[in-house]
């Protein structure tokens, strides 16, 4: 007795053929890759911009420090007694020593804590 097998038909329940599924998966992978690339590029641009800003701020800080040291040196130079007396002579102002009768001495007890 020979058995005859009935050929079964495949029930294709999928709406899309396999070729379309592959194309869709490949397209999705490409989109994910492009999104990752754009996000990575944006991040690199932000990092670069922050680096430029940091360098600019460092330069401004260095300029301020240099200006501060120059001003301190100038203040020390101008604060000398010789410089003050020269300026007073330049403006025609003469300093006089007050008479001893006009000098008052204050005795302070203890300082404030």
Short mmCIF file of the N, C-alpha and C atoms (twelve columns), coordinates in Angstrom:
data_MODEL
# 
_entry.id   MODEL 
# 
loop_
_atom_site.group_PDB 
_atom_site.id 
_atom_site.type_symbol 
_atom_site.label_atom_id 
_atom_site.label_alt_id 
_atom_site.label_comp_id 
_atom_site.label_asym_id 
_atom_site.label_seq_id 
_atom_site.Cartn_x 
_atom_site.Cartn_y 
_atom_site.Cartn_z 
_atom_site.pdbx_PDB_model_num 
ATOM 1   N N  . UNK A 1   0.806  -1.160  0.000  1 
ATOM 2   C CA . UNK A 1   0.000  0.000   0.000  1 
ATOM 3   C C  . UNK A 1   0.870  1.252   0.000  1 
ATOM 4   N N  . UNK A 2   0.642  2.006   -0.900 1 
ATOM 5   C CA . UNK A 2   1.424  3.235   -0.963 1 
ATOM 6   C C  . UNK A 2   0.612  4.362   -0.352 1 
ATOM 7   N N  . UNK A 3   1.341  5.057   0.338  1 
ATOM 8   C CA . UNK A 3   0.666  6.173   1.001  1 
ATOM 9   C C  . UNK A 3   0.827  7.407   0.150  1 
ATOM 10  N N  . UNK A 4   -0.183 8.052   0.020  1 
ATOM 11  C CA . UNK A 4   -0.148 9.304   -0.705 1 
ATOM 12  C C  . UNK A 4   -0.277 10.434  0.298  1 
ATOM 13  N N  . UNK A 5   0.737  11.252  0.178  1 
ATOM 14  C CA . UNK A 5   0.724  12.407  1.079  1 
ATOM 15  C C  . UNK A 5   0.071  13.559  0.386  1 
ATOM 16  N N  . UNK A 6   -0.740 14.138  1.116  1 
ATOM 17  C CA . UNK A 6   -1.369 15.332  0.581  1 
ATOM 18  C C  . UNK A 6   -0.389 16.491  0.719  1 
ATOM 19  N N  . UNK A 7   -0.250 17.195  -0.304 1 
ATOM 20  C CA . UNK A 7   0.622  18.372  -0.214 1 
ATOM 21  C C  . UNK A 7   -0.135 19.461  0.516  1 
ATOM 22  N N  . UNK A 8   0.537  19.921  1.498  1 
ATOM 23  C CA . UNK A 8   -0.096 20.966  2.289  1 
ATOM 24  C C  . UNK A 8   0.316  22.319  1.734  1 
ATOM 25  N N  . UNK A 9   -0.603 23.146  1.711  1 
ATOM 26  C CA . UNK A 9   -0.328 24.494  1.282  1 
ATOM 27  C C  . UNK A 9   0.087  25.292  2.513  1 
ATOM 28  N N  . UNK A 10  1.074  26.113  2.304  1 
ATOM 29  C CA . UNK A 10  1.545  26.946  3.409  1 
ATOM 30  C C  . UNK A 10  0.546  28.060  3.632  1 
ATOM 31  N N  . UNK A 11  0.220  28.224  4.861  1 
ATOM 32  C CA . UNK A 11  -0.678 29.327  5.207  1 
ATOM 33  C C  . UNK A 11  0.184  30.576  5.410  1 
ATOM 34  N N  . UNK A 12  0.152  31.397  4.451  1 
ATOM 35  C CA . UNK A 12  0.935  32.621  4.523  1 
ATOM 36  C C  . UNK A 12  0.069  33.698  5.170  1 
ATOM 37  N N  . UNK A 13  0.271  33.839  6.498  1 
ATOM 38  C CA . UNK A 13  -0.550 34.796  7.231  1 
ATOM 39  C C  . UNK A 13  0.067  36.191  7.220  1 
ATOM 40  N N  . UNK A 14  1.313  36.285  6.790  1 
ATOM 41  C CA . UNK A 14  1.992  37.571  6.757  1 
ATOM 42  C C  . UNK A 14  1.443  38.411  5.607  1 
ATOM 43  N N  . UNK A 15  1.297  39.709  5.879  1 
ATOM 44  C CA . UNK A 15  0.795  40.606  4.856  1 
ATOM 45  C C  . UNK A 15  1.897  41.053  3.903  1 
ATOM 46  N N  . UNK A 16  3.151  41.051  4.392  1 
ATOM 47  C CA . UNK A 16  4.280  41.501  3.572  1 
ATOM 48  C C  . UNK A 16  5.156  40.317  3.201  1 
ATOM 49  N N  . UNK A 17  5.623  40.323  2.011  1 
ATOM 50  C CA . UNK A 17  6.564  39.253  1.630  1 
ATOM 51  C C  . UNK A 17  7.900  39.450  2.358  1 
ATOM 52  N N  . UNK A 18  8.695  38.410  2.396  1 
ATOM 53  C CA . UNK A 18  9.955  38.417  3.122  1 
ATOM 54  C C  . UNK A 18  10.907 39.485  2.592  1 
ATOM 55  N N  . UNK A 19  10.875 39.759  1.298  1 
ATOM 56  C CA . UNK A 19  11.774 40.763  0.720  1 
ATOM 57  C C  . UNK A 19  11.478 42.155  1.293  1 
ATOM 58  N N  . UNK A 20  10.209 42.462  1.458  1 
ATOM 59  C CA . UNK A 20  9.842  43.759  2.020  1 
ATOM 60  C C  . UNK A 20  10.270 43.865  3.482  1 
ATOM 61  N N  . UNK A 21  10.168 42.780  4.221  1 
ATOM 62  C CA . UNK A 21  10.579 42.784  5.620  1 
ATOM 63  C C  . UNK A 21  12.068 43.080  5.743  1 
ATOM 64  N N  . UNK A 22  12.861 42.490  4.881  1 
ATOM 65  C CA . UNK A 22  14.307 42.724  4.903  1 
ATOM 66  C C  . UNK A 22  14.605 44.188  4.595  1 
ATOM 67  N N  . UNK A 23  13.910 44.737  3.609  1 
ATOM 68  C CA . UNK A 23  14.122 46.135  3.236  1 
ATOM 69  C C  . UNK A 23  13.715 47.060  4.394  1 
ATOM 70  N N  . UNK A 24  12.618 46.746  5.053  1 
ATOM 71  C CA . UNK A 24  12.162 47.565  6.178  1 
ATOM 72  C C  . UNK A 24  13.157 47.489  7.338  1 
ATOM 73  N N  . UNK A 25  13.638 46.306  7.652  1 
ATOM 74  C CA . UNK A 25  14.618 46.154  8.734  1 
ATOM 75  C C  . UNK A 25  15.907 46.892  8.390  1 
ATOM 76  N N  . UNK A 26  16.368 46.753  7.169  1 
ATOM 77  C CA . UNK A 26  17.576 47.453  6.736  1 
ATOM 78  C C  . UNK A 26  17.379 48.972  6.808  1 
ATOM 79  N N  . UNK A 27  16.237 49.447  6.371  1 
ATOM 80  C CA . UNK A 27  15.939 50.883  6.439  1 
ATOM 81  C C  . UNK A 27  15.907 51.374  7.871  1 
ATOM 82  N N  . UNK A 28  15.312 50.579  8.767  1 
ATOM 83  C CA . UNK A 28  15.256 50.963  10.179 1 
ATOM 84  C C  . UNK A 28  16.657 51.041  10.768 1 
ATOM 85  N N  . UNK A 29  17.505 50.081  10.427 1 
ATOM 86  C CA . UNK A 29  18.882 50.107  10.911 1 
ATOM 87  C C  . UNK A 29  19.632 51.328  10.383 1 
ATOM 88  N N  . UNK A 30  19.403 51.668  9.130  1 
ATOM 89  C CA . UNK A 30  20.043 52.849  8.555  1 
ATOM 90  C C  . UNK A 30  19.567 54.111  9.275  1 
ATOM 91  N N  . UNK A 31  18.273 54.214  9.551  1 
ATOM 92  C CA . UNK A 31  17.743 55.376  10.261 1 
ATOM 93  C C  . UNK A 31  18.304 55.484  11.680 1 
ATOM 94  N N  . UNK A 32  18.415 54.363  12.363 1 
ATOM 95  C CA . UNK A 32  18.979 54.369  13.709 1 
ATOM 96  C C  . UNK A 32  20.447 54.810  13.646 1 
ATOM 97  N N  . UNK A 33  21.170 54.297  12.673 1 
ATOM 98  C CA . UNK A 33  22.576 54.693  12.507 1 
ATOM 99  C C  . UNK A 33  22.716 56.173  12.211 1 
ATOM 100 N N  . UNK A 34  21.881 56.707  11.339 1 
ATOM 101 C CA . UNK A 34  21.929 58.130  11.025 1 
ATOM 102 C C  . UNK A 34  21.565 58.985  12.238 1 
ATOM 103 N N  . UNK A 35  20.572 58.558  12.997 1 
ATOM 104 C CA . UNK A 35  20.187 59.298  14.204 1 
ATOM 105 C C  . UNK A 35  21.347 59.315  15.196 1 
ATOM 106 N N  . UNK A 36  21.999 58.172  15.376 1 
ATOM 107 C CA . UNK A 36  23.154 58.105  16.276 1 
ATOM 108 C C  . UNK A 36  24.264 59.027  15.778 1 
ATOM 109 N N  . UNK A 37  24.518 59.030  14.485 1 
ATOM 110 C CA . UNK A 37  25.563 59.873  13.905 1 
ATOM 111 C C  . UNK A 37  25.249 61.351  14.131 1 
ATOM 112 N N  . UNK A 38  24.009 61.763  13.894 1 
ATOM 113 C CA . UNK A 38  23.638 63.164  14.088 1 
ATOM 114 C C  . UNK A 38  23.732 63.577  15.558 1 
ATOM 115 N N  . UNK A 39  23.304 62.710  16.460 1 
ATOM 116 C CA . UNK A 39  23.397 63.009  17.889 1 
ATOM 117 C C  . UNK A 39  24.864 63.122  18.306 1 
ATOM 118 N N  . UNK A 40  25.703 62.201  17.831 1 
ATOM 119 C CA . UNK A 40  27.128 62.225  18.148 1 
ATOM 120 C C  . UNK A 40  27.775 63.500  17.607 1 
ATOM 121 N N  . UNK A 41  27.424 63.878  16.387 1 
ATOM 122 C CA . UNK A 41  27.983 65.085  15.779 1 
ATOM 123 C C  . UNK A 41  27.555 66.325  16.556 1 
ATOM 124 N N  . UNK A 42  26.303 66.398  16.932 1 
ATOM 125 C CA . UNK A 42  25.805 67.536  17.710 1 
ATOM 126 C C  . UNK A 42  26.550 67.640  19.039 1 
ATOM 127 N N  . UNK A 43  26.781 66.508  19.672 1 
ATOM 128 C CA . UNK A 43  27.501 66.488  20.939 1 
ATOM 129 C C  . UNK A 43  28.934 66.980  20.763 1 
ATOM 130 N N  . UNK A 44  29.587 66.551  19.702 1 
ATOM 131 C CA . UNK A 44  30.954 66.996  19.431 1 
ATOM 132 C C  . UNK A 44  31.004 68.504  19.172 1 
ATOM 133 N N  . UNK A 45  30.013 69.029  18.482 1 
ATOM 134 C CA . UNK A 45  29.950 70.469  18.220 1 
ATOM 135 C C  . UNK A 45  29.793 71.233  19.537 1 
ATOM 136 N N  . UNK A 46  28.931 70.742  20.418 1 
ATOM 137 C CA . UNK A 46  28.735 71.399  21.708 1 
ATOM 138 C C  . UNK A 46  30.014 71.358  22.546 1 
ATOM 139 N N  . UNK A 47  30.715 70.231  22.515 1 
ATOM 140 C CA . UNK A 47  31.970 70.111  23.255 1 
ATOM 141 C C  . UNK A 47  32.996 71.098  22.701 1 
ATOM 142 N N  . UNK A 48  33.081 71.218  21.383 1 
ATOM 143 C CA . UNK A 48  34.015 72.154  20.762 1 
ATOM 144 C C  . UNK A 48  33.685 73.595  21.143 1 
ATOM 145 N N  . UNK A 49  32.400 73.940  21.100 1 
ATOM 146 C CA . UNK A 49  31.991 75.294  21.461 1 
ATOM 147 C C  . UNK A 49  32.318 75.598  22.919 1 
ATOM 148 N N  . UNK A 50  32.101 74.639  23.807 1 
ATOM 149 C CA . UNK A 50  32.432 74.832  25.219 1 
ATOM 150 C C  . UNK A 50  33.939 75.018  25.390 1 
ATOM 151 N N  . UNK A 51  34.724 74.281  24.616 1 
ATOM 152 C CA . UNK A 51  36.178 74.444  24.672 1 
ATOM 153 C C  . UNK A 51  36.596 75.844  24.261 1 
ATOM 154 N N  . UNK A 52  35.994 76.362  23.185 1 
ATOM 155 C CA . UNK A 52  36.296 77.730  22.758 1 
ATOM 156 C C  . UNK A 52  35.914 78.731  23.836 1 
ATOM 157 N N  . UNK A 53  34.758 78.542  24.445 1 
ATOM 158 C CA . UNK A 53  34.317 79.462  25.498 1 
ATOM 159 C C  . UNK A 53  35.257 79.404  26.697 1 
ATOM 160 N N  . UNK A 54  35.696 78.186  27.055 1 
ATOM 161 C CA . UNK A 54  36.613 78.044  28.179 1 
ATOM 162 C C  . UNK A 54  37.931 78.752  27.887 1 
ATOM 163 N N  . UNK A 55  38.451 78.592  26.673 1 
ATOM 164 C CA . UNK A 55  39.702 79.272  26.323 1 
ATOM 165 C C  . UNK A 55  39.545 80.777  26.359 1 
ATOM 166 N N  . UNK A 56  38.419 81.275  25.862 1 
ATOM 167 C CA . UNK A 56  38.163 82.712  25.895 1 
ATOM 168 C C  . UNK A 56  38.101 83.211  27.333 1 
ATOM 169 N N  . UNK A 57  37.400 82.483  28.189 1 
ATOM 170 C CA . UNK A 57  37.299 82.887  29.597 1 
ATOM 171 C C  . UNK A 57  38.659 82.819  30.293 1 
ATOM 172 N N  . UNK A 58  39.467 81.809  29.971 1 
ATOM 173 C CA . UNK A 58  40.809 81.727  30.557 1 
ATOM 174 C C  . UNK A 58  41.651 82.923  30.140 1 
ATOM 175 N N  . UNK A 59  41.539 83.310  28.868 1 
ATOM 176 C CA . UNK A 59  42.286 84.481  28.404 1 
ATOM 177 C C  . UNK A 59  41.824 85.743  29.123 1 
ATOM 178 N N  . UNK A 60  40.513 85.892  29.303 1 
ATOM 179 C CA . UNK A 60  39.993 87.055  30.018 1 
ATOM 180 C C  . UNK A 60  40.457 87.062  31.473 1 
ATOM 181 N N  . UNK A 61  40.497 85.900  32.104 1 
ATOM 182 C CA . UNK A 61  40.973 85.803  33.483 1 
ATOM 183 C C  . UNK A 61  42.446 86.198  33.549 1 
ATOM 184 N N  . UNK A 62  43.237 85.719  32.591 1 
ATOM 185 C CA . UNK A 62  44.657 86.057  32.580 1 
ATOM 186 C C  . UNK A 62  44.860 87.556  32.372 1 
ATOM 187 N N  . UNK A 63  44.076 88.153  31.477 1 
ATOM 188 C CA . UNK A 63  44.167 89.601  31.265 1 
ATOM 189 C C  . UNK A 63  43.807 90.357  32.543 1 
ATOM 190 N N  . UNK A 64  42.760 89.904  33.237 1 
ATOM 191 C CA . UNK A 64  42.346 90.562  34.482 1 
ATOM 192 C C  . UNK A 64  43.433 90.428  35.548 1 
ATOM 193 N N  . UNK A 65  44.082 89.265  35.630 1 
ATOM 194 C CA . UNK A 65  45.161 89.079  36.604 1 
ATOM 195 C C  . UNK A 65  46.341 89.993  36.278 1 
ATOM 196 N N  . UNK A 66  46.680 90.082  34.993 1 
ATOM 197 C CA . UNK A 66  47.778 90.972  34.596 1 
ATOM 198 C C  . UNK A 66  47.442 92.422  34.916 1 
ATOM 199 N N  . UNK A 67  46.219 92.834  34.618 1 
ATOM 200 C CA . UNK A 67  45.798 94.194  34.905 1 
ATOM 201 C C  . UNK A 67  45.831 94.448  36.413 1 
ATOM 202 N N  . UNK A 68  45.416 93.480  37.186 1 
ATOM 203 C CA . UNK A 68  45.426 93.614  38.646 1 
ATOM 204 C C  . UNK A 68  46.847 93.798  39.154 1 
ATOM 205 N N  . UNK A 69  47.773 92.991  38.656 1 
ATOM 206 C CA . UNK A 69  49.165 93.126  39.122 1 
ATOM 207 C C  . UNK A 69  49.745 94.468  38.687 1 
ATOM 208 N N  . UNK A 70  49.407 94.930  37.468 1 
ATOM 209 C CA . UNK A 70  49.876 96.249  37.023 1 
ATOM 210 C C  . UNK A 70  49.308 97.358  37.904 1 
ATOM 211 N N  . UNK A 71  48.051 97.255  38.248 1 
ATOM 212 C CA . UNK A 71  47.431 98.267  39.099 1 
ATOM 213 C C  . UNK A 71  48.014 98.259  40.504 1 
ATOM 214 N N  . UNK A 72  48.318 97.083  41.021 1 
ATOM 215 C CA . UNK A 72  48.943 97.003  42.349 1 
ATOM 216 C C  . UNK A 72  50.331 97.647  42.333 1 
ATOM 217 N N  . UNK A 73  51.086 97.385  41.262 1 
ATOM 218 C CA . UNK A 73  52.417 97.991  41.146 1 
ATOM 219 C C  . UNK A 73  52.291 99.512  41.044 1 
ATOM 220 N N  . UNK A 74  51.335 99.970  40.265 1 
ATOM 221 C CA . UNK A 74  51.113 101.418 40.112 1 
ATOM 222 C C  . UNK A 74  50.679 102.039 41.446 1 
ATOM 223 N N  . UNK A 75  49.820 101.339 42.191 1 
ATOM 224 C CA . UNK A 75  49.381 101.827 43.492 1 
ATOM 225 C C  . UNK A 75  50.550 101.923 44.465 1 
ATOM 226 N N  . UNK A 76  51.408 100.914 44.448 1 
ATOM 227 C CA . UNK A 76  52.573 100.946 45.325 1 
ATOM 228 C C  . UNK A 76  53.492 102.108 44.953 1 
ATOM 229 N N  . UNK A 77  53.617 102.359 43.666 1 
ATOM 230 C CA . UNK A 77  54.460 103.459 43.193 1 
ATOM 231 C C  . UNK A 77  53.886 104.816 43.586 1 
ATOM 232 N N  . UNK A 78  52.586 104.972 43.422 1 
ATOM 233 C CA . UNK A 78  51.927 106.241 43.716 1 
ATOM 234 C C  . UNK A 78  51.807 106.464 45.220 1 
ATOM 235 N N  . UNK A 79  51.759 105.416 45.997 1 
ATOM 236 C CA . UNK A 79  51.572 105.534 47.443 1 
ATOM 237 C C  . UNK A 79  52.838 105.949 48.178 1 
ATOM 238 N N  . UNK A 80  53.974 105.958 47.519 1 
ATOM 239 C CA . UNK A 80  55.214 106.358 48.177 1 
ATOM 240 C C  . UNK A 80  55.130 107.833 48.557 1 
ATOM 241 N N  . UNK A 81  55.768 108.145 49.684 1 
ATOM 242 C CA . UNK A 81  55.720 109.498 50.205 1 
ATOM 243 C C  . UNK A 81  56.352 110.502 49.242 1 
ATOM 244 N N  . UNK A 82  57.414 110.070 48.553 1 
ATOM 245 C CA . UNK A 82  58.078 110.974 47.612 1 
ATOM 246 C C  . UNK A 82  57.156 111.325 46.453 1 
ATOM 247 N N  . UNK A 83  56.417 110.356 45.989 1 
ATOM 248 C CA . UNK A 83  55.495 110.604 44.871 1 
ATOM 249 C C  . UNK A 83  54.376 111.538 45.304 1 
ATOM 250 N N  . UNK A 84  53.890 111.353 46.524 1 
ATOM 251 C CA . UNK A 84  52.803 112.201 47.020 1 
ATOM 252 C C  . UNK A 84  53.295 113.636 47.180 1 
ATOM 253 N N  . UNK A 85  54.470 113.792 47.768 1 
ATOM 254 C CA . UNK A 85  54.986 115.155 47.961 1 
ATOM 255 C C  . UNK A 85  55.309 115.809 46.618 1 
ATOM 256 N N  . UNK A 86  55.791 115.039 45.641 1 
ATOM 257 C CA . UNK A 86  56.059 115.608 44.312 1 
ATOM 258 C C  . UNK A 86  54.770 116.081 43.659 1 
ATOM 259 N N  . UNK A 87  53.711 115.322 43.782 1 
ATOM 260 C CA . UNK A 87  52.418 115.735 43.218 1 
ATOM 261 C C  . UNK A 87  51.900 116.990 43.912 1 
ATOM 262 N N  . UNK A 88  52.051 117.045 45.240 1 
ATOM 263 C CA . UNK A 88  51.600 118.232 45.971 1 
ATOM 264 C C  . UNK A 88  52.378 119.464 45.523 1 
ATOM 265 N N  . UNK A 89  53.697 119.316 45.340 1 
ATOM 266 C CA . UNK A 89  54.502 120.447 44.854 1 
ATOM 267 C C  . UNK A 89  54.083 120.848 43.443 1 
ATOM 268 N N  . UNK A 90  53.753 119.836 42.635 1 
ATOM 269 C CA . UNK A 90  53.319 120.104 41.254 1 
ATOM 270 C C  . UNK A 90  52.040 120.940 41.243 1 
ATOM 271 N N  . UNK A 91  51.142 120.666 42.181 1 
ATOM 272 C CA . UNK A 91  49.888 121.433 42.260 1 
ATOM 273 C C  . UNK A 91  50.042 122.718 43.077 1 
ATOM 274 N N  . UNK A 92  51.198 122.936 43.644 1 
ATOM 275 C CA . UNK A 92  51.437 124.151 44.398 1 
ATOM 276 C C  . UNK A 92  50.912 124.114 45.815 1 
ATOM 277 N N  . UNK A 93  50.732 122.942 46.364 1 
ATOM 278 C CA . UNK A 93  50.237 122.801 47.731 1 
ATOM 279 C C  . UNK A 93  51.438 122.572 48.648 1 
ATOM 280 N N  . UNK A 94  51.523 123.376 49.710 1 
ATOM 281 C CA . UNK A 94  52.605 123.218 50.669 1 
ATOM 282 C C  . UNK A 94  52.033 122.681 51.971 1 
ATOM 283 N N  . UNK A 95  52.687 121.671 52.484 1 
ATOM 284 C CA . UNK A 95  52.260 121.102 53.765 1 
ATOM 285 C C  . UNK A 95  52.985 121.824 54.888 1 
ATOM 286 N N  . UNK A 96  52.258 122.101 55.939 1 
ATOM 287 C CA . UNK A 96  52.835 122.761 57.097 1 
ATOM 288 C C  . UNK A 96  52.658 121.847 58.301 1 
ATOM 289 N N  . UNK A 97  53.625 121.884 59.158 1 
ATOM 290 C CA . UNK A 97  53.539 121.115 60.395 1 
ATOM 291 C C  . UNK A 97  52.692 121.933 61.366 1 
ATOM 292 N N  . UNK A 98  51.674 121.322 61.961 1 
ATOM 293 C CA . UNK A 98  50.824 122.080 62.887 1 
ATOM 294 C C  . UNK A 98  51.593 122.411 64.168 1 
ATOM 295 N N  . UNK A 99  51.211 123.509 64.801 1 
ATOM 296 C CA . UNK A 99  51.864 123.824 66.079 1 
ATOM 297 C C  . UNK A 99  51.491 122.801 67.140 1 
ATOM 298 N N  . UNK A 100 52.346 122.681 68.108 1 
ATOM 299 C CA . UNK A 100 52.159 121.650 69.134 1 
ATOM 300 C C  . UNK A 100 50.874 121.880 69.912 1 
ATOM 301 N N  . UNK A 101 50.427 123.113 70.057 1 
ATOM 302 C CA . UNK A 101 49.210 123.381 70.812 1 
ATOM 303 C C  . UNK A 101 47.983 122.784 70.137 1 
ATOM 304 N N  . UNK A 102 48.044 122.604 68.828 1 
ATOM 305 C CA . UNK A 102 46.879 122.087 68.107 1 
ATOM 306 C C  . UNK A 102 46.892 120.558 67.995 1 
ATOM 307 N N  . UNK A 103 47.920 119.935 68.486 1 
ATOM 308 C CA . UNK A 103 48.001 118.468 68.410 1 
ATOM 309 C C  . UNK A 103 47.305 117.891 69.630 1 
ATOM 310 N N  . UNK A 104 46.344 117.055 69.416 1 
ATOM 311 C CA . UNK A 104 45.622 116.369 70.488 1 
ATOM 312 C C  . UNK A 104 45.926 114.880 70.411 1 
ATOM 313 N N  . UNK A 105 46.205 114.308 71.541 1 
ATOM 314 C CA . UNK A 105 46.460 112.869 71.577 1 
ATOM 315 C C  . UNK A 105 45.282 112.191 72.259 1 
ATOM 316 N N  . UNK A 106 44.849 111.140 71.642 1 
ATOM 317 C CA . UNK A 106 43.742 110.378 72.206 1 
ATOM 318 C C  . UNK A 106 44.289 109.079 72.789 1 
ATOM 319 N N  . UNK A 107 43.845 108.771 73.954 1 
ATOM 320 C CA . UNK A 107 44.236 107.508 74.544 1 
ATOM 321 C C  . UNK A 107 43.034 106.574 74.452 1 
ATOM 322 N N  . UNK A 108 43.234 105.511 73.749 1 
ATOM 323 C CA . UNK A 108 42.153 104.534 73.608 1 
ATOM 324 C C  . UNK A 108 42.410 103.399 74.587 1 
ATOM 325 N N  . UNK A 109 41.333 102.998 75.238 1 
ATOM 326 C CA . UNK A 109 41.473 101.868 76.142 1 
ATOM 327 C C  . UNK A 109 41.689 100.618 75.296 1 
ATOM 328 N N  . UNK A 110 40.978 99.643  75.466 1 
ATOM 329 C CA . UNK A 110 41.160 98.426  74.690 1 
ATOM 330 C C  . UNK A 110 40.357 98.505  73.416 1 
ATOM 331 N N  . UNK A 111 40.846 97.772  72.414 1 
ATOM 332 C CA . UNK A 111 40.161 97.753  71.136 1 
ATOM 333 C C  . UNK A 111 38.896 96.912  71.203 1 
ATOM 334 N N  . UNK A 112 38.118 97.025  70.187 1 
ATOM 335 C CA . UNK A 112 36.862 96.284  70.097 1 
ATOM 336 C C  . UNK A 112 37.193 94.856  69.698 1 
ATOM 337 N N  . UNK A 113 36.546 93.907  70.355 1 
ATOM 338 C CA . UNK A 113 36.776 92.498  70.021 1 
ATOM 339 C C  . UNK A 113 36.106 92.127  68.732 1 
# 
